[in-house]
Every structure is written in C-alpha cells, then in structure tokens.
PQR file of N, CA, C, O and H, with PARSE charges and radii, in Angstrom:
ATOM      1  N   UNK A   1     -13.050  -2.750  21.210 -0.4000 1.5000
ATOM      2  CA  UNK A   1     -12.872  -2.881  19.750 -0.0000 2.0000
ATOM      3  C   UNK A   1     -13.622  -4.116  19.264  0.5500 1.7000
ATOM      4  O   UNK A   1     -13.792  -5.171  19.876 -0.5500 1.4000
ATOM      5  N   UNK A   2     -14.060  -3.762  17.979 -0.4000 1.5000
ATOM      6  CA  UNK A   2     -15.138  -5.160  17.979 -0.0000 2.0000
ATOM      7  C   UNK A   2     -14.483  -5.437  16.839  0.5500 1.7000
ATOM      8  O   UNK A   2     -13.691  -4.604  16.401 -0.5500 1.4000
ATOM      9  H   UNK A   2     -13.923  -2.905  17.482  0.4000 1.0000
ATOM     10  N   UNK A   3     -14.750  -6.926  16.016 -0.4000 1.5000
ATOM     11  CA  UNK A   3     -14.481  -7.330  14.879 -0.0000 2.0000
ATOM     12  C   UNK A   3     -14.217  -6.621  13.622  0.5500 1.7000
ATOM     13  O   UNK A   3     -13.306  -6.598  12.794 -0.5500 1.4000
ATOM     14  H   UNK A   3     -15.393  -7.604  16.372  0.4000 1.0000
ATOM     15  N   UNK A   4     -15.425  -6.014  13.797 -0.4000 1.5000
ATOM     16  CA  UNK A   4     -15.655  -5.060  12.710 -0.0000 2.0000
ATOM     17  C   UNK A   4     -14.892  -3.419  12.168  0.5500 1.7000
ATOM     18  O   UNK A   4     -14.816  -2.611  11.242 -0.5500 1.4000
ATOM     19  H   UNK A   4     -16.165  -6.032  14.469  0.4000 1.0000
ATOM     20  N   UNK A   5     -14.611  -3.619  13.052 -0.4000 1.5000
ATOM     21  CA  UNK A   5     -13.797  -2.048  13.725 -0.0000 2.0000
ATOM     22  C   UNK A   5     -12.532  -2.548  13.311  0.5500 1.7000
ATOM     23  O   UNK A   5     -11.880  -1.822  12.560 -0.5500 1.4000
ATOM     24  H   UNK A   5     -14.672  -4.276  13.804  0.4000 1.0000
ATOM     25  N   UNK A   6     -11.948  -3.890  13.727 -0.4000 1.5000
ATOM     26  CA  UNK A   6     -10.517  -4.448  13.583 -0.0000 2.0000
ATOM     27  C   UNK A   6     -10.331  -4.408  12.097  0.5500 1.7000
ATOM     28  O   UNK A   6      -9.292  -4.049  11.544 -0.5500 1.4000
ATOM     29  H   UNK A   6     -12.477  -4.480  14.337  0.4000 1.0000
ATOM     30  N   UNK A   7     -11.650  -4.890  11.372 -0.4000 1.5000
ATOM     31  CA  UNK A   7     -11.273  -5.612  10.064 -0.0000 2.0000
ATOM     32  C   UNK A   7     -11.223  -4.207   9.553  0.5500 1.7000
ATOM     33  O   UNK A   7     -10.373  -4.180   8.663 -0.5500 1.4000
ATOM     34  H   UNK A   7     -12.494  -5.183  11.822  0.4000 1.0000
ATOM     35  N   UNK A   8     -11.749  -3.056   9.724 -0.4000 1.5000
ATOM     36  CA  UNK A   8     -12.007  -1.661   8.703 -0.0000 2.0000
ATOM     37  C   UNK A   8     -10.469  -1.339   9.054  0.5500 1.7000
ATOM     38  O   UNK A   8      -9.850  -0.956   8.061 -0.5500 1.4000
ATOM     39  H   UNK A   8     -12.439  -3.079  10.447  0.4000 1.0000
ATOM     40  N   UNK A   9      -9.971  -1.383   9.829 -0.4000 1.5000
ATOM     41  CA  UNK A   9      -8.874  -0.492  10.261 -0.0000 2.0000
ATOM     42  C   UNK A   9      -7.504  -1.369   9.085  0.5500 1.7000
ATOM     43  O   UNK A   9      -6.714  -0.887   8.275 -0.5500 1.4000
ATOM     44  H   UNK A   9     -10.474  -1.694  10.635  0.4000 1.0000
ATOM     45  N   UNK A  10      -7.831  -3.110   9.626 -0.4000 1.5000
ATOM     46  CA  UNK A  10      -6.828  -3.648   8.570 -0.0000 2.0000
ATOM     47  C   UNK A  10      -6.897  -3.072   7.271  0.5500 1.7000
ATOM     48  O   UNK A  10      -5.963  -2.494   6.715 -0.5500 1.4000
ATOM     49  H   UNK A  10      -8.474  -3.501  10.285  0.4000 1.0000
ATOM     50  N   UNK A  11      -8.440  -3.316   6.644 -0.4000 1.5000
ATOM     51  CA  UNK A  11      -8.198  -2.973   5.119 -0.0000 2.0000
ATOM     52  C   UNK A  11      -8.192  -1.332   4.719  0.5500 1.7000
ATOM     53  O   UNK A  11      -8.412  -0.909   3.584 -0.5500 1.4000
ATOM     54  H   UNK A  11      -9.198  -3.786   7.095  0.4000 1.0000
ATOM     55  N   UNK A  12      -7.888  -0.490   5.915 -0.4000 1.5000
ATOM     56  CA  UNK A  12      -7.432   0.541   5.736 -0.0000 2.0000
ATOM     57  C   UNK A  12      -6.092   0.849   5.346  0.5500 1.7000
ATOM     58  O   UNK A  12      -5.589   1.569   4.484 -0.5500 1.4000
ATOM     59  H   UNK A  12      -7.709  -0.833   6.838  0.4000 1.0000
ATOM     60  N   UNK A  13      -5.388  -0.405   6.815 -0.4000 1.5000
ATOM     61  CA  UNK A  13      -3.885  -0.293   6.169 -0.0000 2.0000
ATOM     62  C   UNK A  13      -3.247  -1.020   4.941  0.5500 1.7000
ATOM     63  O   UNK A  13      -2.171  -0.703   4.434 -0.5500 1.4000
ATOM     64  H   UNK A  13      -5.797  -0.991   7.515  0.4000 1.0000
ATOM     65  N   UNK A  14      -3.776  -1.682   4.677 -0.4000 1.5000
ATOM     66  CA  UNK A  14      -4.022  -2.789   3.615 -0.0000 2.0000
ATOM     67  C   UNK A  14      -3.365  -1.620   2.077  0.5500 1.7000
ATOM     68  O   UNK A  14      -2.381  -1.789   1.357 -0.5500 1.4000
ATOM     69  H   UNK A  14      -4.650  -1.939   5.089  0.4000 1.0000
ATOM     70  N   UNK A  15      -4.559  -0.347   2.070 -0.4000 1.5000
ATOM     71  CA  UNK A  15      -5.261   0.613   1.306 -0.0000 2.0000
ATOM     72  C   UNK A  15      -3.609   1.176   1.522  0.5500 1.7000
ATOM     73  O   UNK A  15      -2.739   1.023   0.664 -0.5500 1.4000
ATOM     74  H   UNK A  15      -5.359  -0.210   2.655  0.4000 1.0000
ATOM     75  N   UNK A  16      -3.437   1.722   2.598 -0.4000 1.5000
ATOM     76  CA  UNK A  16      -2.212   2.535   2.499 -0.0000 2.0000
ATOM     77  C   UNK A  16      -0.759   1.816   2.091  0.5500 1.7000
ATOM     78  O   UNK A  16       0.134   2.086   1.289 -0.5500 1.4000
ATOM     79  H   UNK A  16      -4.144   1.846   3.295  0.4000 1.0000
ATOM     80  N   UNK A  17      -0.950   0.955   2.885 -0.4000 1.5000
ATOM     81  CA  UNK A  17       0.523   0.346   2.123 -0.0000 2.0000
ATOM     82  C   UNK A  17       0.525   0.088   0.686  0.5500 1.7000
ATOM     83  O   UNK A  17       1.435   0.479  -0.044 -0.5500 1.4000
ATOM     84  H   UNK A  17      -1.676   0.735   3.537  0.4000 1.0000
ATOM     85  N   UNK A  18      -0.235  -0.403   0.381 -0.4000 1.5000
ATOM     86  CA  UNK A  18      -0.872  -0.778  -1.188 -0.0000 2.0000
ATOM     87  C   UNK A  18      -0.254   0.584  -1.972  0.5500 1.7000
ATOM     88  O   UNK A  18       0.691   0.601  -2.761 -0.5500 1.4000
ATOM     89  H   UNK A  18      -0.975  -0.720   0.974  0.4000 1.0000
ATOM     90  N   UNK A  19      -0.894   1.468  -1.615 -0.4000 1.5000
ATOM     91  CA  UNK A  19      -0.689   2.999  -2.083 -0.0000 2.0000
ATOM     92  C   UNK A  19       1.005   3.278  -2.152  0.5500 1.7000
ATOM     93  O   UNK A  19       1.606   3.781  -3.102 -0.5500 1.4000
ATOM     94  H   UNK A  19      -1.662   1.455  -0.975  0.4000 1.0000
ATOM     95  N   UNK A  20       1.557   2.826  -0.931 -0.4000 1.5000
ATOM     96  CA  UNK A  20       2.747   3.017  -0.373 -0.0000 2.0000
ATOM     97  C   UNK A  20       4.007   2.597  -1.675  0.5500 1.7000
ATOM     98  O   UNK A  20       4.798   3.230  -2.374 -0.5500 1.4000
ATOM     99  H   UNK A  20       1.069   2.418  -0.160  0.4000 1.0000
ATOM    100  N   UNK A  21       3.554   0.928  -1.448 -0.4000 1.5000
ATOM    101  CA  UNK A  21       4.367   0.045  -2.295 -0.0000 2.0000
ATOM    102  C   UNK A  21       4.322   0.646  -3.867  0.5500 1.7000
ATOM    103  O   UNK A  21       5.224   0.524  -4.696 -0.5500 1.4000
ATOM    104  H   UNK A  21       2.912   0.414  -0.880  0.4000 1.0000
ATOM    105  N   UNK A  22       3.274   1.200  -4.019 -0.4000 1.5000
ATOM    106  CA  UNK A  22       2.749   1.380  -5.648 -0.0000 2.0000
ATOM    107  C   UNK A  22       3.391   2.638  -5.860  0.5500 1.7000
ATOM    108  O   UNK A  22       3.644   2.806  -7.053 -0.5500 1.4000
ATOM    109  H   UNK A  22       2.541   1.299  -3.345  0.4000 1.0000
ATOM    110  N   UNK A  23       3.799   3.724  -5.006 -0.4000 1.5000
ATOM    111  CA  UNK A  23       3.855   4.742  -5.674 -0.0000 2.0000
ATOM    112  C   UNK A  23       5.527   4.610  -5.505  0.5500 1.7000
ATOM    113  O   UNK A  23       6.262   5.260  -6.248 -0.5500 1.4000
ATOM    114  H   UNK A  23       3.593   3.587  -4.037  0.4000 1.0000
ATOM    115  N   UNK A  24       6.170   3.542  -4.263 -0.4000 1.5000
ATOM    116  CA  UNK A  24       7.468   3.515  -4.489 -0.0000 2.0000
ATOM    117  C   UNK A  24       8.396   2.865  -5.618  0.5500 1.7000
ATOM    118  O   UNK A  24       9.527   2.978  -6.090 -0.5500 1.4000
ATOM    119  H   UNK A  24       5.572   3.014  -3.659  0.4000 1.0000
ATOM    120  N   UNK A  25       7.089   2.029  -5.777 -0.4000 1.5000
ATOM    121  CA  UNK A  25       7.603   1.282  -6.874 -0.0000 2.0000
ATOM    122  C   UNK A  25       8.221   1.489  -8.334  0.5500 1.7000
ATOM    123  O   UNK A  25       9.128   1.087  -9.063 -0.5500 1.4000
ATOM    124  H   UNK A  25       6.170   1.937  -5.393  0.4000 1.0000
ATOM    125  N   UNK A  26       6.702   2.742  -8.268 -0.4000 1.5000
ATOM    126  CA  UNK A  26       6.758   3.566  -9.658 -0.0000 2.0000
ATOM    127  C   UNK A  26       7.736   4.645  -9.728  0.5500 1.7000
ATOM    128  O   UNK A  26       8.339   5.113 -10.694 -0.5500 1.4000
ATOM    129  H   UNK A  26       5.966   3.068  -7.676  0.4000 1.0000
ATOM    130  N   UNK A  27       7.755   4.896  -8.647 -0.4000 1.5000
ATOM    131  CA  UNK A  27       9.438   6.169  -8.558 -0.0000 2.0000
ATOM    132  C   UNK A  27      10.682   5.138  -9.307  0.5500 1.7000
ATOM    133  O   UNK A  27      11.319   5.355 -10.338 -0.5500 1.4000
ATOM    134  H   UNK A  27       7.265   4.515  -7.863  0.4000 1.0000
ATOM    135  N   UNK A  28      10.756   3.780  -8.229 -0.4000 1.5000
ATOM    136  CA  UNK A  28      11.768   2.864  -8.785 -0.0000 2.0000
ATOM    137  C   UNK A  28      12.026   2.832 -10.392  0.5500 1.7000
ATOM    138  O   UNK A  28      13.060   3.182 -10.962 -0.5500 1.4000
ATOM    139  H   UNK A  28      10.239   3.603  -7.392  0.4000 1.0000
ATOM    140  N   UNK A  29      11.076   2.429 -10.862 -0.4000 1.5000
ATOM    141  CA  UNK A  29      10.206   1.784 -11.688 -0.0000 2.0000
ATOM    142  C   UNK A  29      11.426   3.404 -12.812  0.5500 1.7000
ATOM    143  O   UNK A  29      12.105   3.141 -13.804 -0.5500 1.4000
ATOM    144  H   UNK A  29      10.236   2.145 -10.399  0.4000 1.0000
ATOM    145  N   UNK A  30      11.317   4.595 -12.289 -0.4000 1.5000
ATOM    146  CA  UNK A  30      11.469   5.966 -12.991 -0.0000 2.0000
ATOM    147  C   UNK A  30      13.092   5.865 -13.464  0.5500 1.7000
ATOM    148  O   UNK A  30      13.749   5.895 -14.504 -0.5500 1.4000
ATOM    149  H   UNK A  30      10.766   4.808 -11.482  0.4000 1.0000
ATOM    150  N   UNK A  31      13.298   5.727 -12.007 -0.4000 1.5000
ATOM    151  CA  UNK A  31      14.623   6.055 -11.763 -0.0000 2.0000
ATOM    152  C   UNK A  31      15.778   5.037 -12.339  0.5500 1.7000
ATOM    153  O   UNK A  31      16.825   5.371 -12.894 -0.5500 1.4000
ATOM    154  H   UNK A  31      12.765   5.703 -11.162  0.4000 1.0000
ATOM    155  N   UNK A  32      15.208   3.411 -11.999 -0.4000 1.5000
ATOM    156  CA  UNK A  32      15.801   2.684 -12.368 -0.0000 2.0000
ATOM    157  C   UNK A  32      15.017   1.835 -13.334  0.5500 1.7000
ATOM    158  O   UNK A  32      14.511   0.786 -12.933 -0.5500 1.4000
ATOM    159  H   UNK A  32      14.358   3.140 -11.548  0.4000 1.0000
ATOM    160  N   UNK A  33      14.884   2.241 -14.624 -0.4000 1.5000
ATOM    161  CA  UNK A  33      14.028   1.101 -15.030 -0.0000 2.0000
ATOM    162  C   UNK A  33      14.683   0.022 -15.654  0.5500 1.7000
ATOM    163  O   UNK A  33      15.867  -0.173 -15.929 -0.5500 1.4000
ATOM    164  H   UNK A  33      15.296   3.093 -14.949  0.4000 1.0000
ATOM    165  N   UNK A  34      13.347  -0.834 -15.868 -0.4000 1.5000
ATOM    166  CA  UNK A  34      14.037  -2.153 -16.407 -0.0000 2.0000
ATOM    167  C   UNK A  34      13.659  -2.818 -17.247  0.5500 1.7000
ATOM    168  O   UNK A  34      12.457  -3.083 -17.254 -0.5500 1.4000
ATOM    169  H   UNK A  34      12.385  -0.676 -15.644  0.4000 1.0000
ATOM    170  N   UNK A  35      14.480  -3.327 -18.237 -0.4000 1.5000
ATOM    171  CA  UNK A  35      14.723  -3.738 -19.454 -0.0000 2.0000
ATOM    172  C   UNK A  35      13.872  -5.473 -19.692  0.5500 1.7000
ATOM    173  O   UNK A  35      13.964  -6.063 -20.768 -0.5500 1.4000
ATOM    174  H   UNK A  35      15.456  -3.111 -18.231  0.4000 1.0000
TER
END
C-alpha cells in the first residue's frame, strides 16, 4: 500500500461518513426539529 492509495481510501471514507452524518442528520433534523 503506498501513500497514495492510503490517502484515496481516507478521503473516500471521509466522503462516506460525511454523506452518512448528513443524511442522518437531516432525517433528525425531520423528525425532531428544532426551534
């Protein structure tokens, strides 16, 4: 595994959690919103 390979894979997961947090958020965000 080289540097480069490491860093694509981080800001892959980076990409997904990002995605992750954002779309749980916005459910939250639905269900419970706030004032």
């Amino acid at each position: 595994m080289t540097t480069q390979t490491a860093s694509t894979e981080w800001n892959a997961t980076q990409i997904f959690l990002g995605r992750t947090v954002l779309g749980y958020w916005r459910c939250s965000s639905h269900h419970f919103p706030r004032e």
